[in-house]
Short mmCIF file of C-alpha atoms in Angstrom, two decimals:
data_model
loop_
_atom_site.label_atom_id
_atom_site.label_comp_id
_atom_site.label_asym_id
_atom_site.label_seq_id
_atom_site.Cartn_x
_atom_site.Cartn_y
_atom_site.Cartn_z
CA MET A 1 132.80 94.31 114.86
CA ILE A 2 130.75 93.17 111.57
CA ALA A 3 131.75 90.38 109.64
CA SER A 4 133.17 91.76 106.75
CA GLN A 5 135.89 93.66 108.88
CA ARG A 6 137.10 90.58 110.82
CA ILE A 7 140.05 90.08 109.37
CA ARG A 8 141.39 93.62 110.63
CA ILE A 9 140.64 92.46 114.50
CA VAL A 10 143.10 89.79 114.50
CA GLY A 11 145.18 89.25 111.30
CA ALA A 12 147.96 92.08 111.44
CA ALA A 13 149.95 90.33 113.97
CA VAL A 14 151.52 88.00 111.59
CA LEU A 15 152.68 91.00 109.72
CA ALA A 16 154.96 92.11 112.64
CA ALA A 17 157.38 89.34 110.99
CA ALA A 18 157.85 91.31 107.64
CA THR A 19 161.12 91.91 106.35
CA ILE A 20 162.27 95.55 105.53
CA GLY A 21 163.01 94.20 102.12
CA GLY A 22 159.48 92.70 101.87
CA LEU A 23 158.29 96.41 102.26
CA ALA A 24 160.33 97.96 99.35
CA ALA A 25 157.92 97.00 96.71
CA CYS A 26 155.18 99.67 98.63
CA SER A 27 154.34 102.79 97.18
CA SER A 28 155.92 106.02 98.79
CA SER A 29 153.49 107.48 101.53
CA PRO A 30 152.51 111.09 100.88
CA SER A 31 154.48 113.56 103.05
CA SER A 32 152.75 115.19 106.32
CA SER A 33 155.61 117.88 106.37
CA GLN A 34 153.63 120.87 106.40
CA THR A 35 154.15 123.16 109.16
CA GLY A 36 152.41 122.47 111.46
CA SER A 37 151.25 124.32 115.01
CA ALA A 38 148.26 126.57 113.62
CA GLY A 39 146.45 126.11 110.54
CA GLY A 40 147.45 123.40 107.81
CA THR A 41 146.62 120.14 106.83
CA TYR A 42 147.15 117.00 109.19
CA THR A 43 147.10 113.33 107.67
CA PHE A 44 145.58 110.52 109.56
CA TRP A 45 145.55 106.87 108.14
CA ASP A 46 143.58 104.26 109.76
CA PRO A 47 142.27 100.40 108.99
CA TYR A 48 138.77 101.54 107.87
CA PRO A 49 138.39 101.64 103.97
CA GLN A 50 134.99 100.69 104.34
CA PHE A 51 134.07 104.17 105.40
CA ASP A 52 133.71 106.81 102.88
CA ALA A 53 133.07 110.83 103.01
CA SER A 54 129.62 110.38 104.31
CA ALA A 55 130.32 107.96 107.20
CA ASP A 56 129.96 108.83 110.76
CA TRP A 57 133.80 107.93 111.51
CA THR A 58 134.71 110.06 109.07
CA LYS A 59 132.68 113.02 109.94
CA LEU A 60 134.12 112.50 113.46
CA VAL A 61 137.64 112.80 112.29
CA GLU A 62 136.79 115.87 110.33
CA GLN A 63 135.13 117.43 113.03
CA CYS A 64 137.89 116.75 115.50
CA GLY A 65 140.29 118.34 112.92
CA LYS A 66 138.08 121.73 112.52
CA ASP A 67 137.90 122.01 116.22
CA ALA A 68 141.71 121.71 116.49
CA GLY A 69 142.18 124.35 114.20
CA VAL A 70 143.40 122.52 111.12
CA THR A 71 141.83 120.11 108.08
CA VAL A 72 142.69 116.83 108.68
CA THR A 73 142.81 114.49 105.57
CA ARG A 74 141.88 110.82 106.35
CA THR A 75 142.59 107.70 104.43
CA GLY A 76 141.55 104.31 105.08
CA TYR A 77 143.70 101.15 104.23
CA ASP A 78 143.44 97.29 104.59
CA THR A 79 144.91 96.40 107.69
CA SER A 80 148.33 94.50 105.90
CA ALA A 81 148.54 97.58 103.61
CA LEU A 82 148.62 100.24 106.34
CA THR A 83 151.00 98.18 108.32
CA ASN A 84 153.51 97.95 105.45
CA LYS A 85 152.91 101.69 104.64
CA ALA A 86 153.48 102.84 107.76
CA LEU A 87 156.89 100.91 108.12
CA LEU A 88 157.85 102.46 104.67
CA ALA A 89 156.59 105.75 105.69
CA GLY A 90 158.41 105.60 108.63
CA GLN A 91 161.95 104.66 107.01
CA GLN A 92 161.03 107.53 104.56
CA GLY A 93 160.62 110.03 107.23
CA SER A 94 156.85 110.79 105.83
CA SER A 95 154.56 109.62 108.38
CA PRO A 96 150.92 110.48 108.96
CA ASP A 97 150.41 112.95 111.74
CA LEU A 98 148.51 110.24 113.27
CA LEU A 99 148.14 106.44 112.91
CA LEU A 100 145.36 103.94 113.75
CA VAL A 101 146.22 100.53 113.89
CA ASP A 102 145.23 97.48 115.08
CA ASN A 103 146.75 96.48 118.94
CA PRO A 104 149.17 93.89 117.57
CA VAL A 105 150.78 96.09 115.28
CA VAL A 106 151.98 98.81 118.07
CA SER A 107 154.76 96.69 119.07
CA THR A 108 155.82 96.57 115.41
CA LEU A 109 155.99 99.93 114.61
CA ALA A 110 157.03 100.93 118.00
CA ASP A 111 160.23 98.44 117.61
CA ALA A 112 160.93 100.21 114.22
CA GLY A 113 161.39 103.56 116.24
CA ILE A 114 158.37 105.18 114.68
CA LEU A 115 155.82 105.94 117.15
CA THR A 116 156.19 108.35 119.99
CA THR A 117 155.55 107.43 123.39
CA THR A 118 152.83 109.13 125.27
CA ASP A 119 155.29 110.50 127.99
CA GLU A 120 156.70 112.13 124.62
CA ASN A 121 153.13 113.38 123.08
CA LYS A 122 151.79 113.74 126.41
CA LEU A 123 148.50 111.56 125.74
CA ASP A 124 146.66 110.99 129.23
CA VAL A 125 146.15 107.16 129.43
CA SER A 126 145.13 106.97 133.30
CA ALA A 127 141.69 106.09 132.65
CA ILE A 128 142.37 103.35 130.59
CA GLN A 129 141.59 99.73 131.51
CA LYS A 130 144.97 98.32 132.45
CA ASN A 131 144.47 94.99 130.60
CA ILE A 132 143.35 97.28 127.16
CA ILE A 133 146.18 99.24 127.53
CA GLY A 134 148.70 96.36 127.92
CA ALA A 135 148.66 95.70 124.39
CA GLY A 136 150.06 98.90 123.35
CA GLN A 137 152.75 98.84 126.12
CA ILE A 138 156.77 97.52 125.74
CA ASN A 139 159.35 97.62 128.20
CA GLY A 140 157.44 99.89 130.24
CA LYS A 141 156.57 102.52 127.65
CA THR A 142 153.21 103.22 126.45
CA TYR A 143 152.57 104.05 122.77
CA GLY A 144 149.08 105.41 122.15
CA VAL A 145 145.49 105.22 123.18
CA PRO A 146 142.83 101.98 122.19
CA ILE A 147 139.75 103.43 120.95
CA GLY A 148 138.03 100.60 122.06
CA ALA A 149 138.51 96.76 122.36
CA ASN A 150 136.50 93.65 121.62
CA THR A 151 137.16 90.22 122.23
CA LEU A 152 135.54 86.50 122.56
CA ALA A 153 132.89 84.64 124.34
CA LEU A 154 130.62 81.91 124.10
CA TYR A 155 127.22 82.33 122.26
CA TYR A 156 124.88 79.80 122.78
CA ASN A 157 121.55 78.58 121.85
CA LYS A 158 118.87 78.54 124.65
CA LYS A 159 116.52 76.38 122.38
CA VAL A 160 118.85 73.80 121.81
CA LEU A 161 120.37 73.59 125.56
CA ALA A 162 116.72 73.30 126.77
CA ALA A 163 115.89 70.69 124.54
CA ALA A 164 119.02 68.73 125.40
CA GLY A 165 117.95 69.35 129.48
CA VAL A 166 121.08 71.54 129.92
CA ASP A 167 120.94 74.56 132.45
CA ILE A 168 123.36 77.08 131.41
CA ALA A 169 123.82 78.00 135.23
CA THR A 170 125.36 75.04 135.64
CA VAL A 171 128.18 75.74 133.35
CA LYS A 172 130.98 77.05 134.99
CA ASP A 173 134.41 75.24 134.04
CA TRP A 174 135.80 72.84 131.34
CA ALA A 175 134.26 69.53 133.01
CA THR A 176 130.54 71.21 132.84
CA LEU A 177 131.17 72.62 129.76
CA THR A 178 132.28 69.30 127.93
CA ASP A 179 129.27 67.49 129.97
CA ALA A 180 126.75 69.91 128.54
CA LEU A 181 128.03 69.56 125.02
CA ALA A 182 127.70 65.53 125.62
CA LYS A 183 124.28 66.06 126.62
CA VAL A 184 123.55 68.35 123.22
CA THR A 185 125.08 65.56 121.21
CA ALA A 186 123.19 62.63 122.57
CA ALA A 187 119.80 64.86 121.99
CA GLY A 188 120.66 64.53 118.17
CA LYS A 189 121.92 68.71 118.06
CA LYS A 190 125.53 69.89 117.56
CA GLY A 191 128.00 71.13 120.10
CA ILE A 192 130.19 73.78 119.63
CA THR A 193 131.88 75.73 116.66
CA PHE A 194 134.83 77.71 116.38
CA SER A 195 137.70 78.95 114.39
CA ALA A 196 141.04 76.44 114.22
CA ILE A 197 142.21 77.42 110.80
CA GLY A 198 145.94 77.77 110.23
CA THR A 199 146.56 81.53 110.66
CA GLU A 200 146.28 84.07 113.50
CA GLU A 201 142.47 83.68 113.55
CA GLY A 202 143.35 80.12 114.61
CA SER A 203 145.50 81.45 117.62
CA PHE A 204 143.09 84.27 118.55
CA GLN A 205 140.45 81.72 118.83
CA PHE A 206 142.73 78.79 120.85
CA LEU A 207 144.18 81.84 123.40
CA PRO A 208 141.31 81.48 125.92
CA TRP A 209 141.88 77.64 125.84
CA PHE A 210 145.32 78.37 126.17
CA TRP A 211 145.41 81.00 129.10
CA GLY A 212 142.30 79.69 130.70
CA SER A 213 144.45 76.28 131.51
CA GLY A 214 146.98 78.88 133.17
CA ALA A 215 149.64 78.19 130.32
CA ASN A 216 152.26 80.90 128.90
CA LEU A 217 152.97 81.88 125.55
CA THR A 218 156.65 81.76 126.81
CA GLN A 219 156.57 78.07 127.03
CA LEU A 220 154.04 76.32 124.87
CA ASP A 221 154.91 72.91 125.53
CA SER A 222 153.73 72.97 129.20
CA ALA A 223 151.52 70.28 130.84
CA LYS A 224 148.88 73.12 131.03
CA ALA A 225 148.99 74.00 127.43
CA GLN A 226 148.76 70.54 126.61
CA GLN A 227 145.64 70.31 128.54
CA ALA A 228 143.98 73.06 126.54
CA LEU A 229 144.82 71.44 123.12
CA SER A 230 143.83 68.01 124.36
CA LEU A 231 140.59 69.87 125.20
CA TRP A 232 139.87 70.72 121.84
CA THR A 233 141.16 67.48 120.28
CA ASP A 234 139.28 65.67 122.30
CA TRP A 235 136.01 67.58 121.35
CA VAL A 236 136.66 66.73 117.72
CA LYS A 237 137.42 63.19 118.50
CA LYS A 238 134.26 62.71 120.12
CA GLY A 239 131.95 64.84 117.66
CA TYR A 240 131.18 67.39 120.18
CA ALA A 241 133.05 70.15 117.44
CA PRO A 242 132.83 69.55 114.07
CA GLN A 243 136.33 68.39 111.76
CA SER A 244 135.29 71.81 109.78
CA VAL A 245 137.03 73.62 112.79
CA ILE A 246 140.18 73.16 110.80
CA ASN A 247 139.21 75.16 108.21
CA ASN A 248 137.23 77.53 109.42
CA THR A 249 137.73 81.10 109.74
CA GLN A 250 135.77 83.33 111.98
CA THR A 251 133.05 83.57 109.65
CA THR A 252 132.51 80.23 108.60
CA SER A 253 132.38 79.31 112.09
CA TRP A 254 129.40 81.70 112.78
CA GLN A 255 127.90 80.73 109.87
CA GLU A 256 127.43 77.01 111.51
CA PHE A 257 126.27 78.58 114.64
CA ALA A 258 123.79 80.72 112.85
CA THR A 259 121.88 77.56 111.43
CA GLY A 260 120.71 77.21 114.89
CA ASP A 261 122.08 74.00 115.22
CA TYR A 262 124.77 74.47 117.53
CA ALA A 263 124.54 74.62 121.16
CA PHE A 264 127.76 77.17 121.39
CA GLY A 265 129.67 79.15 119.31
CA GLU A 266 132.72 80.58 120.13
CA ASN A 267 132.73 84.41 118.55
CA GLY A 268 132.98 88.42 118.90
CA THR A 269 131.20 91.28 119.85
CA TRP A 270 130.98 91.98 116.17
CA GLN A 271 128.67 89.51 115.70
CA LEU A 272 125.96 90.92 117.56
CA GLY A 273 123.79 92.33 115.11
CA ASN A 274 124.37 88.93 113.06
CA VAL A 275 123.03 86.76 115.88
CA LYS A 276 119.75 89.06 115.88
CA LYS A 277 119.57 88.46 112.19
CA ALA A 278 119.80 84.94 112.59
CA GLY A 279 116.73 84.94 115.09
CA ILE A 280 118.05 82.93 117.43
CA ASP A 281 117.20 82.90 121.27
CA TYR A 282 120.64 83.41 122.36
CA GLY A 283 122.72 84.11 125.36
CA ILE A 284 126.54 85.18 125.90
CA LEU A 285 128.88 83.17 128.19
CA ASN A 286 132.40 84.16 129.30
CA ILE A 287 134.23 81.55 128.18
CA PRO A 288 135.52 79.32 131.17
CA GLY A 289 138.73 79.01 132.79
CA ILE A 290 139.61 74.89 133.22
CA ASP A 291 138.44 75.26 136.80
CA GLY A 292 136.19 78.14 136.26
CA GLY A 293 135.76 81.99 136.43
CA SER A 294 136.68 83.65 133.21
CA ALA A 295 139.48 82.90 130.90
CA PRO A 296 141.31 85.65 129.55
CA ALA A 297 140.33 85.99 126.00
CA PRO A 298 142.62 88.41 123.57
CA THR A 299 141.70 92.07 122.98
CA GLY A 300 140.87 92.90 119.47
CA GLY A 301 141.00 96.72 118.73
CA GLU A 302 142.94 99.82 117.39
CA PHE A 303 145.36 102.00 119.10
CA MET A 304 145.39 105.85 118.05
CA THR A 305 148.77 106.46 117.94
CA ILE A 306 151.28 109.86 117.07
CA PRO A 307 154.01 108.83 114.58
CA VAL A 308 157.32 110.61 115.14
CA GLN A 309 157.91 113.61 113.01
CA LYS A 310 160.87 115.84 111.82
CA ASP A 311 158.58 118.77 112.89
CA THR A 312 157.80 118.08 116.52
CA ALA A 313 155.82 121.06 116.57
CA ARG A 314 152.80 119.26 114.98
CA TYR A 315 152.95 117.09 118.22
CA ALA A 316 150.76 119.75 120.19
CA THR A 317 148.04 119.84 117.26
CA SER A 318 147.97 116.09 116.63
CA LYS A 319 147.23 115.56 120.50
CA LYS A 320 144.28 117.72 120.39
CA ILE A 321 143.04 115.58 117.63
CA ALA A 322 143.99 112.52 119.21
CA GLU A 323 142.15 113.84 122.49
CA CYS A 324 138.72 114.69 120.69
CA LEU A 325 138.87 111.28 118.89
CA THR A 326 139.46 109.34 122.40
CA SER A 327 137.21 111.64 124.76
CA THR A 328 134.13 109.61 126.72
CA LYS A 329 131.49 111.07 124.31
CA SER A 330 133.76 110.05 120.92
CA PHE A 331 134.27 106.36 122.66
CA VAL A 332 130.50 105.96 123.00
CA THR A 333 129.61 107.25 119.29
CA THR A 334 132.58 105.09 117.65
CA ASP A 335 132.65 102.14 119.97
CA ASN A 336 128.70 101.57 119.61
CA THR A 337 129.36 102.25 115.79
CA LEU A 338 132.20 99.43 115.55
CA SER A 339 130.92 96.84 117.91
CA TYR A 340 133.39 98.01 120.40
CA ILE A 341 133.53 97.88 124.21
CA ALA A 342 135.30 101.26 125.67
CA PRO A 343 138.23 101.14 127.19
CA THR A 344 137.36 103.31 130.20
CA ALA A 345 134.61 102.43 132.99
CA GLU A 346 133.00 105.89 132.36
CA ALA A 347 132.30 105.27 128.76
CA GLN A 348 131.44 101.75 129.43
CA LYS A 349 128.57 102.76 132.03
CA GLU A 350 127.19 104.92 128.88
CA GLN A 351 127.05 101.86 126.68
CA VAL A 352 125.57 99.80 128.97
CA ALA A 353 122.85 102.10 130.21
CA ALA A 354 121.98 102.66 126.25
CA ASN A 355 122.11 99.04 125.56
CA ALA A 356 122.00 96.50 128.49
CA GLU A 357 123.18 93.61 126.17
CA LEU A 358 126.38 95.03 126.25
CA GLN A 359 127.24 93.66 129.76
CA PRO A 360 128.35 90.51 129.00
CA TRP A 361 130.71 92.06 126.64
CA VAL A 362 131.72 94.71 129.41
CA ASP A 363 132.61 91.62 131.53
CA ALA A 364 134.58 89.57 128.71
CA VAL A 365 136.76 92.58 128.15
CA ALA A 366 137.46 93.27 131.76
CA ALA A 367 139.02 89.72 131.81
CA ALA A 368 140.62 89.94 128.32
CA LYS A 369 144.60 90.45 127.77
CA GLY A 370 146.36 91.99 124.89
CA ARG A 371 148.31 89.26 122.62
CA THR A 372 151.29 91.14 122.70
CA SER A 373 151.29 91.46 126.66
CA ASP A 374 153.67 90.28 128.97
CA ASN A 375 156.04 92.18 127.18
CA LEU A 376 156.43 89.68 124.00
CA GLY A 377 155.82 92.51 121.72
CA ILE A 378 157.50 91.42 118.36
CA LYS A 379 157.81 88.33 119.21
CA TYR A 380 154.28 87.49 119.38
CA PRO A 381 153.88 86.75 115.70
CA LYS A 382 156.34 84.43 115.77
CA ILE A 383 155.36 82.42 118.63
CA SER A 384 151.66 82.47 117.51
CA GLN A 385 152.26 80.92 114.14
CA GLN A 386 153.90 77.75 115.83
CA LEU A 387 150.85 77.97 118.28
CA TRP A 388 148.42 77.69 115.29
CA THR A 389 150.75 75.00 113.50
CA ALA A 390 150.19 72.97 116.83
CA VAL A 391 146.56 73.47 117.07
CA GLN A 392 146.28 72.04 113.24
CA THR A 393 148.63 69.25 113.44
CA ALA A 394 146.88 67.91 116.84
CA LEU A 395 143.19 68.47 115.33
CA SER A 396 144.08 66.52 112.22
CA GLY A 397 145.63 63.46 114.36
CA SER A 398 149.02 64.17 112.80
CA GLN A 399 150.66 64.58 116.08
CA THR A 400 149.51 64.12 119.73
CA PRO A 401 148.85 67.24 121.68
CA GLU A 402 152.06 66.73 123.66
CA ALA A 403 154.15 66.06 120.55
CA ALA A 404 152.65 69.01 118.48
CA LEU A 405 153.33 71.38 121.02
CA LYS A 406 157.13 70.59 122.04
CA ALA A 407 157.56 71.05 118.30
CA ALA A 408 156.03 74.38 118.44
CA GLN A 409 158.21 75.11 121.80
CA THR A 410 161.12 74.39 119.95
CA ALA A 411 160.52 76.41 116.80
CA ALA A 412 159.34 79.27 118.59
CA ALA A 413 162.35 79.15 120.77
CA ALA A 414 164.73 79.54 117.97
CA ALA A 415 162.52 82.24 116.15
CA THR A 416 162.37 84.44 119.16
CA LYS A 417 166.25 84.27 120.01
#
């Protein structure tokens, strides 16, 4: 995902808590009530306003419509606007025929009764990796097909590590990573940079460490969660991570790593192009769990969904368009363009065959986890807000990790009753 598109990867979850009253100011959406089984026009909304009529993505959408015997009218919205418009259109009975949304938004729209299930629309998800499809599942029902996924890992600077005498092969868990940071800072370089800003981005970046400790989002103040937050807090106190992480977005964090002074930078698949532009001799390391192995990092990426229509005859053609857009051929084309990893093993093999540098990201996605998984659904944004608040409070020194997380758990429990 290119840097200018980062916000749609992780920003949409906050909108799950939007009230219906707050949506009343949105303009009404175009109707998709044209009759549907043969010919006609089908509407498709996605979170890619940066793609105009000449873009490959737009051409693919239009071609899939032609293959299904219809004309597809595509409109791209910013993620925030898309979620609000989708909710309002669903209330008004004027939803688009197809809707591509950031994965945390799926539970919001499903809870509002706006989306059909794959049992209803007959989309086949059997080949999709279970951890990726999990972001679109609520109470045993599946509400769409992921077009791809991205996630987080640690970019590392080989030159900085070599100068500090650090062998990356020895970095296997939190202890060995912290040892590496100590050596790097002792050698006069900088350790690690990440985003701990007080928004969904902060939660997104903290989750691999939170989950990597064995903690669960239903219990923010567990001993394991405290270990995760203490890790970050200690890094900042010791100078292994800069104070700027408190205000860093993923973009500004990346800019720090791109200076070439840092040993590690936590960031996503979407920075692959940028790391090459920076001229850094880099490698990719899966974020380690507390005792080793790959920590589950959160998945980003969108789901292809079919909203509820008054004219149910339209579903058959919408299914054809969706199947075209989520075929192996389309997965590879689209996911390479968007810096995504495909959600099926077959398409992933094609991606890696064409670009071996994607293999670490395929591994990272395999270990990843949806933010709304564990059947959290619309509870996730409320929990996430308390999590990023705790991170901010602890890193600023206002409270200990233990006190910050206890306050977060109390607030989250009250918000999700």
